[in-house]
Amino acid sequence: METEIIRIGRAGLDREEFTEAEEKALLRAGEIIRVGGLVAFPTETVYGLGGDALNPGSSRRIYAAKGRPSDNPLIIHIDRFEDIYRIAGQVPEAAVRLAEAFWPGPLTMILPKAPEVPPETTGGLETVAVRLPSHPVARRLIRYGGGYVAAPSANLSGRPSPTVARYVIEDMQGRVEAIVDGGEVGIGLESTIVDLTVNPPQILRPGYVTEKKLAAVLGQVAVDPAVIAPGGEAPRAPGMKYRHYAPRGELVIVEGEPGKVAAYVNSRAAEERAAGHRTGAIATKEMHGQYGTDVVKYIGNREDEETIARNLFAVLREFDDEEVVKIYSESFSSEGLGQAIMNRLLKAAGHHVVRV
Ligand code: AMP
Ligand code: MG
């Protein structure tokens, strides 16, 4: 299949001033979705792989394009709050309050599903995941695509979610009708998922909208224990049980006081080098100069965790070009945005943590 690449310029991304050619291309992309095709596009979290959520054939194609197990449900993206009533069987008052506080934005709500949503889209579940994103390109495409766009992250299953179009092209070229290139995304981690079908509401996947921010609106909020803990109970978001984000080298998280972390990484790196192996480190600005691994990748600044969230997936992908056998990463606090960062990093490392 020939994949069309649609590029959106800065004015469209910053001020929603789309050129006539861009507007036409987005209308064409919307039409592709309406007739059952697939279009990858930027959102404020990561790039999504979009298809018509109310068309079972489109959902089947999404699973096939990603190589994703079909019991892993898709999030339905909408463009107007009132559209939620067609896909949710019930919209509790808490959902309205969350929407007022965080939509448009990086929050997904789990609600009872309406009959109109095909089981293919919800992986056979009786609940549905809904989000109203803020990215101007995503919003237009949802509108032009019929109003209900299922869009999981636009990566091959198991790989890090794409934060730039280059990685979408790498994974999806030839598998989808079009890819909209809208530059680098802003947040870099997938949406927070909160389940409103249980009491108290429960966070199934941490994200940019933190536990604290949700608690301020909901009063009480629980966290699925599987979010941070390895093994144990099965996570309640089916997708969270799969190995995710894995780079090709073996990733190890090293936890401890900064000087000790660097000393540990450097001694292991020396051993690996003696055995003829290349190694890498994932380093914050604060520690960047201290590692003697063959490759050192900058992930961001501890004082501004948003930089770490934005760079994490790209750094994991970049290591695939480095032929390193071991990658050592610093660890982050599990508070605030750190909860989402550590959740993704732990999955990428298969929960391999060394304490020094
Ligand atoms: P992705 O679209 O790649 O960000 O993945 C979507 C995530 O949402 C996966 O982890 C799914 O398991 C989760 N999800 C989608 N729908 C539901 C649902 N109805 N109940 C629980 N989790 C869901
Ligand atoms: Mg994903």
XYZ file of C-alpha atoms and ligand atoms in Angstrom:
380
model
C 0.000 0.000 0.000
C 1.224 3.477 -0.883
C 1.242 5.727 2.221
C 0.634 9.434 1.693
C 2.633 11.750 3.994
C 0.814 15.002 4.836
C 2.989 17.728 6.370
C 1.485 20.465 8.563
C 3.419 23.718 9.030
C 4.052 25.723 12.191
C 1.164 28.183 11.706
C -1.340 25.317 11.605
C 0.139 23.723 14.728
C 0.503 26.918 16.770
C -2.429 29.042 15.682
C -4.698 26.713 13.726
C -3.959 28.718 10.611
C -3.943 25.917 8.077
C -3.029 26.624 4.479
C -5.573 25.735 1.833
C -3.459 22.747 0.798
C -3.240 21.524 4.411
C -6.966 21.967 4.926
C -7.679 19.989 1.740
C -5.268 17.247 2.768
C -6.894 16.957 6.211
C -10.343 16.734 4.611
C -9.018 13.959 2.362
C -7.516 12.214 5.402
C -10.884 12.457 7.182
C -12.570 10.904 4.161
C -10.078 8.018 4.275
C -11.183 7.323 7.869
C -14.891 7.618 6.969
C -14.603 4.923 4.311
C -12.752 2.470 6.548
C -9.099 3.447 5.998
C -6.370 4.295 8.512
C -4.567 7.595 9.109
C -1.810 8.215 11.674
C -1.805 11.696 13.206
C -0.279 13.741 16.036
C -2.066 14.307 19.348
C -0.723 16.222 22.359
C 0.289 12.913 24.028
C 1.811 10.677 21.291
C 1.023 9.931 17.628
C -2.182 7.936 17.152
C -3.246 5.426 14.501
C -6.795 6.452 13.610
C -9.736 4.560 12.173
C -13.541 4.830 12.405
C -14.382 3.576 15.920
C -17.933 2.616 14.915
C -16.773 0.465 12.005
C -15.678 -3.034 13.158
C -13.618 -3.462 9.981
C -11.575 -0.360 10.826
C -10.806 -1.656 14.309
C -9.721 -5.007 12.870
C -7.408 -3.168 10.483
C -5.893 -1.171 13.363
C -5.038 -4.371 15.221
C -3.528 -5.869 12.074
C -1.448 -2.756 11.245
C -0.002 -2.625 14.765
C 0.343 -6.375 15.239
C -1.700 -5.761 18.397
C -3.545 -8.542 20.244
C -7.284 -8.028 19.612
C -8.217 -8.287 23.309
C -6.477 -4.945 23.868
C -9.214 -2.292 23.518
C -8.929 1.019 21.673
C -9.558 4.549 22.967
C -12.282 6.454 21.079
C -11.388 10.084 20.374
C -14.147 12.681 20.066
C -14.217 16.361 19.101
C -17.205 17.631 21.138
C -18.247 16.664 24.661
C -21.855 15.945 23.696
C -20.685 13.200 21.332
C -19.915 11.086 24.398
C -23.625 10.239 24.802
C -23.675 8.131 21.633
C -20.876 5.803 22.743
C -21.290 5.732 26.544
C -24.323 3.946 28.007
C -24.111 6.124 31.080
C -22.292 9.382 31.802
C -21.947 9.911 35.565
C -21.674 13.367 37.047
C -18.002 12.677 37.833
C -17.335 12.367 34.085
C -18.848 15.779 33.470
C -16.690 17.326 36.185
C -13.536 15.647 34.879
C -14.314 16.851 31.363
C -14.754 20.409 32.629
C -11.409 20.224 34.395
C -9.236 18.306 31.895
C -10.844 18.229 28.420
C -9.705 18.922 25.864
C -6.583 17.167 27.100
C -4.599 14.048 28.013
C -7.261 12.224 30.053
C -9.151 9.055 29.025
C -12.284 7.977 30.888
C -13.639 4.399 31.065
C -17.458 4.321 31.029
C -20.148 1.689 30.380
C -20.422 1.261 26.605
C -23.435 1.987 24.431
C -24.681 -0.760 22.030
C -23.541 1.269 19.029
C -19.841 0.647 19.813
C -18.753 -2.606 18.141
C -17.078 -5.223 20.356
C -14.066 -5.118 18.006
C -13.302 -1.583 19.250
C -13.588 -2.440 22.970
C -11.788 -5.775 22.761
C -15.052 -7.461 23.749
C -15.444 -5.431 26.980
C -18.740 -3.887 28.131
C -16.921 -0.618 28.823
C -15.589 2.038 26.477
C -12.550 4.359 26.709
C -13.174 7.985 25.615
C -10.892 11.002 25.198
C -11.285 14.511 23.822
C -7.769 15.602 22.794
C -6.518 19.189 22.477
C -4.160 18.962 19.482
C -5.544 21.092 16.606
C -4.678 18.522 13.925
C -6.230 15.679 15.914
C -9.394 17.716 16.483
C -9.844 18.486 12.796
C -9.174 14.944 11.742
C -11.696 13.549 14.249
C -14.318 15.982 12.949
C -13.577 15.280 9.288
C -13.347 11.540 10.019
C -16.910 11.290 11.304
C -16.546 12.251 14.970
C -15.489 8.906 16.513
C -11.885 7.959 15.869
C -10.295 4.915 17.533
C -6.624 5.732 17.865
C -4.064 3.664 19.747
C -0.454 4.786 19.680
C 0.919 4.610 16.119
C 3.733 2.141 16.828
C 4.110 -1.553 16.110
C 2.915 -3.435 19.183
C 5.641 -3.635 21.835
C 7.724 -0.716 20.541
C 7.951 2.711 22.219
C 5.061 5.053 21.339
C 6.075 7.522 18.601
C 6.577 11.161 19.583
C 7.745 12.328 16.125
C 6.475 11.441 12.632
C 9.799 9.825 11.662
C 9.088 6.920 14.030
C 5.507 6.590 12.787
C 6.836 6.326 9.238
C 9.403 3.744 10.384
C 6.661 1.524 11.883
C 3.607 2.254 9.697
C 4.713 3.048 6.144
C 2.959 0.666 3.760
C 0.444 -0.368 6.468
C -1.797 2.739 6.489
C -3.278 5.058 3.844
C -1.802 8.285 5.255
C 0.457 9.722 7.965
C 0.007 13.336 9.088
C 3.358 14.839 10.137
C 2.735 17.512 12.773
C 6.241 17.689 14.227
C 7.117 16.736 17.778
C 4.297 16.115 20.282
C 4.115 18.186 23.473
C 3.680 15.694 26.317
C 5.335 12.509 25.094
C 3.497 9.977 27.319
C 0.094 8.433 26.589
C -3.037 9.775 28.314
C -3.955 9.096 31.922
C -6.707 6.441 32.013
C -9.275 6.654 34.820
C -12.007 4.046 35.276
C -15.314 5.629 36.343
C -17.227 2.329 36.415
C -15.799 1.476 39.861
C -16.077 3.246 43.193
C -13.841 5.011 44.006
C -12.640 5.749 40.466
C -9.356 4.043 39.681
C -6.296 5.118 37.677
C -5.475 2.288 35.249
C -2.607 4.113 33.516
C -0.807 7.148 34.970
C -0.122 10.095 32.674
C 0.217 13.854 32.517
C -3.014 14.347 34.529
C -1.639 13.182 37.881
C -3.286 11.351 40.783
C -3.229 14.577 42.797
C -4.996 16.580 40.071
C -7.659 13.863 39.699
C -8.178 13.655 43.467
C -8.763 17.412 43.565
C -11.785 16.943 41.266
C -13.020 13.490 42.301
C -12.365 13.661 46.033
C -11.129 10.101 46.177
C -9.177 8.179 43.564
C -7.474 4.778 43.726
C -4.553 3.494 41.651
C -4.531 0.039 40.034
C -1.751 -1.727 42.010
C -0.384 -3.113 38.731
C 0.622 0.431 37.687
C 4.003 0.272 39.445
C 4.297 -3.169 41.065
C 5.737 -6.030 38.978
C 3.832 -9.321 38.662
C 1.004 -9.821 41.133
C -2.503 -9.145 39.914
C -3.337 -8.660 36.251
C -3.650 -4.963 35.353
C -7.223 -3.821 34.700
C -6.341 -2.002 31.468
C -5.769 -5.063 29.262
C -2.964 -3.349 27.334
C -0.903 -2.831 30.457
C -0.152 -6.554 30.778
C 1.954 -6.712 27.632
C 5.699 -6.090 27.417
C 5.945 -2.539 26.135
C 8.342 0.063 24.927
C 11.192 -2.417 24.907
C 14.410 -1.187 23.311
C 16.602 -3.796 21.578
C 19.333 -3.676 24.258
C 18.637 -4.929 27.781
C 17.479 -2.027 29.941
C 18.319 -1.886 33.655
C 17.112 0.825 36.049
C 19.730 1.769 38.631
C 18.324 3.249 41.795
C 20.303 4.973 44.533
C 22.316 8.005 45.528
C 23.701 9.718 42.347
C 27.414 9.099 43.035
C 26.774 5.416 43.695
C 24.635 5.065 40.566
C 27.431 6.466 38.385
C 30.041 4.266 40.089
C 27.898 1.144 39.546
C 27.142 1.952 35.909
C 30.775 2.706 35.145
C 32.087 -0.490 36.697
C 29.524 -2.599 34.830
C 30.272 -0.727 31.603
C 33.990 -1.482 32.019
C 33.212 -5.192 32.475
C 31.005 -5.243 29.394
C 33.667 -3.452 27.365
C 36.258 -6.023 28.407
C 33.854 -8.650 27.036
C 33.609 -6.701 23.766
C 30.115 -5.279 24.404
C 28.886 -1.740 23.890
C 26.808 -0.086 26.645
C 24.607 2.974 27.029
C 23.289 5.244 29.756
C 20.068 7.238 30.035
C 21.144 10.334 31.900
C 19.608 13.488 33.328
C 21.264 16.850 32.815
C 22.430 16.735 36.425
C 24.385 13.465 35.862
C 25.205 13.612 32.177
C 28.972 14.101 32.511
C 29.511 11.238 34.922
C 29.016 8.155 32.796
C 31.751 6.175 31.031
C 29.402 4.090 28.858
C 29.956 4.061 25.073
C 26.757 6.030 24.504
C 25.124 8.556 26.827
C 21.639 9.823 25.947
C 20.219 12.909 27.544
C 16.667 12.386 28.821
C 15.927 15.738 30.443
C 16.216 17.765 33.550
C 15.186 16.526 37.019
C 14.007 19.987 37.970
C 11.522 19.938 35.085
C 10.076 16.429 34.829
C 8.065 17.375 31.748
C 11.329 17.340 29.772
C 11.907 13.739 30.895
C 8.369 12.699 29.875
C 8.818 14.328 26.462
C 12.158 12.626 25.694
C 11.681 9.157 27.190
C 10.246 7.267 24.205
C 12.535 8.924 21.662
C 15.592 8.027 23.756
C 14.449 4.375 23.920
C 14.055 4.353 20.130
C 17.410 6.036 19.503
C 19.158 3.210 21.320
C 17.938 0.803 18.658
C 20.431 2.382 16.246
C 23.340 2.062 18.675
C 23.832 -1.695 18.949
C 24.332 -1.576 22.708
C 23.738 -4.790 24.672
C 23.058 -3.081 28.011
C 21.399 0.237 28.777
C 21.487 1.703 32.298
C 18.888 4.264 33.285
C 18.615 6.519 36.263
C 15.476 6.153 38.366
C 12.827 8.808 39.107
C 10.537 9.583 42.007
C 7.125 7.931 41.850
C 5.289 11.135 42.784
C 3.443 13.477 40.432
C 4.425 13.091 36.796
C 7.172 10.713 37.983
C 4.471 8.055 38.509
C 3.804 7.987 34.751
C 7.497 8.173 33.856
C 8.424 5.274 36.162
C 5.438 3.219 34.963
C 6.708 3.391 31.345
C 10.386 2.988 32.284
C 9.679 -0.075 34.474
C 7.740 -1.693 31.625
C 10.526 -0.940 29.172
C 12.985 -2.562 31.598
C 10.736 -5.578 32.244
C 10.868 -4.384 35.910
C 14.612 -5.016 36.109
C 15.790 -2.664 38.880
C 19.148 -2.708 40.662
C 19.471 -0.868 43.987
C 22.948 0.402 44.842
P -3.059 2.952 23.480
O -4.236 3.233 22.648
O -1.959 2.287 22.749
O -2.679 4.140 24.286
O -3.617 1.910 24.515
C -4.914 2.087 25.047
C -4.933 1.602 26.463
O -6.251 1.810 26.970
C -4.623 0.127 26.586
O -3.777 -0.085 27.714
C -5.999 -0.464 26.816
O -5.935 -1.678 27.509
C -6.708 0.645 27.605
N -8.168 0.580 27.466
C -8.897 0.899 26.375
N -10.210 0.659 26.578
C -10.317 0.174 27.825
C -11.406 -0.284 28.622
N -12.647 -0.279 28.159
N -11.150 -0.716 29.877
C -9.871 -0.719 30.355
N -8.803 -0.312 29.647
C -9.011 0.126 28.406
Mg 0.200 1.998 22.895
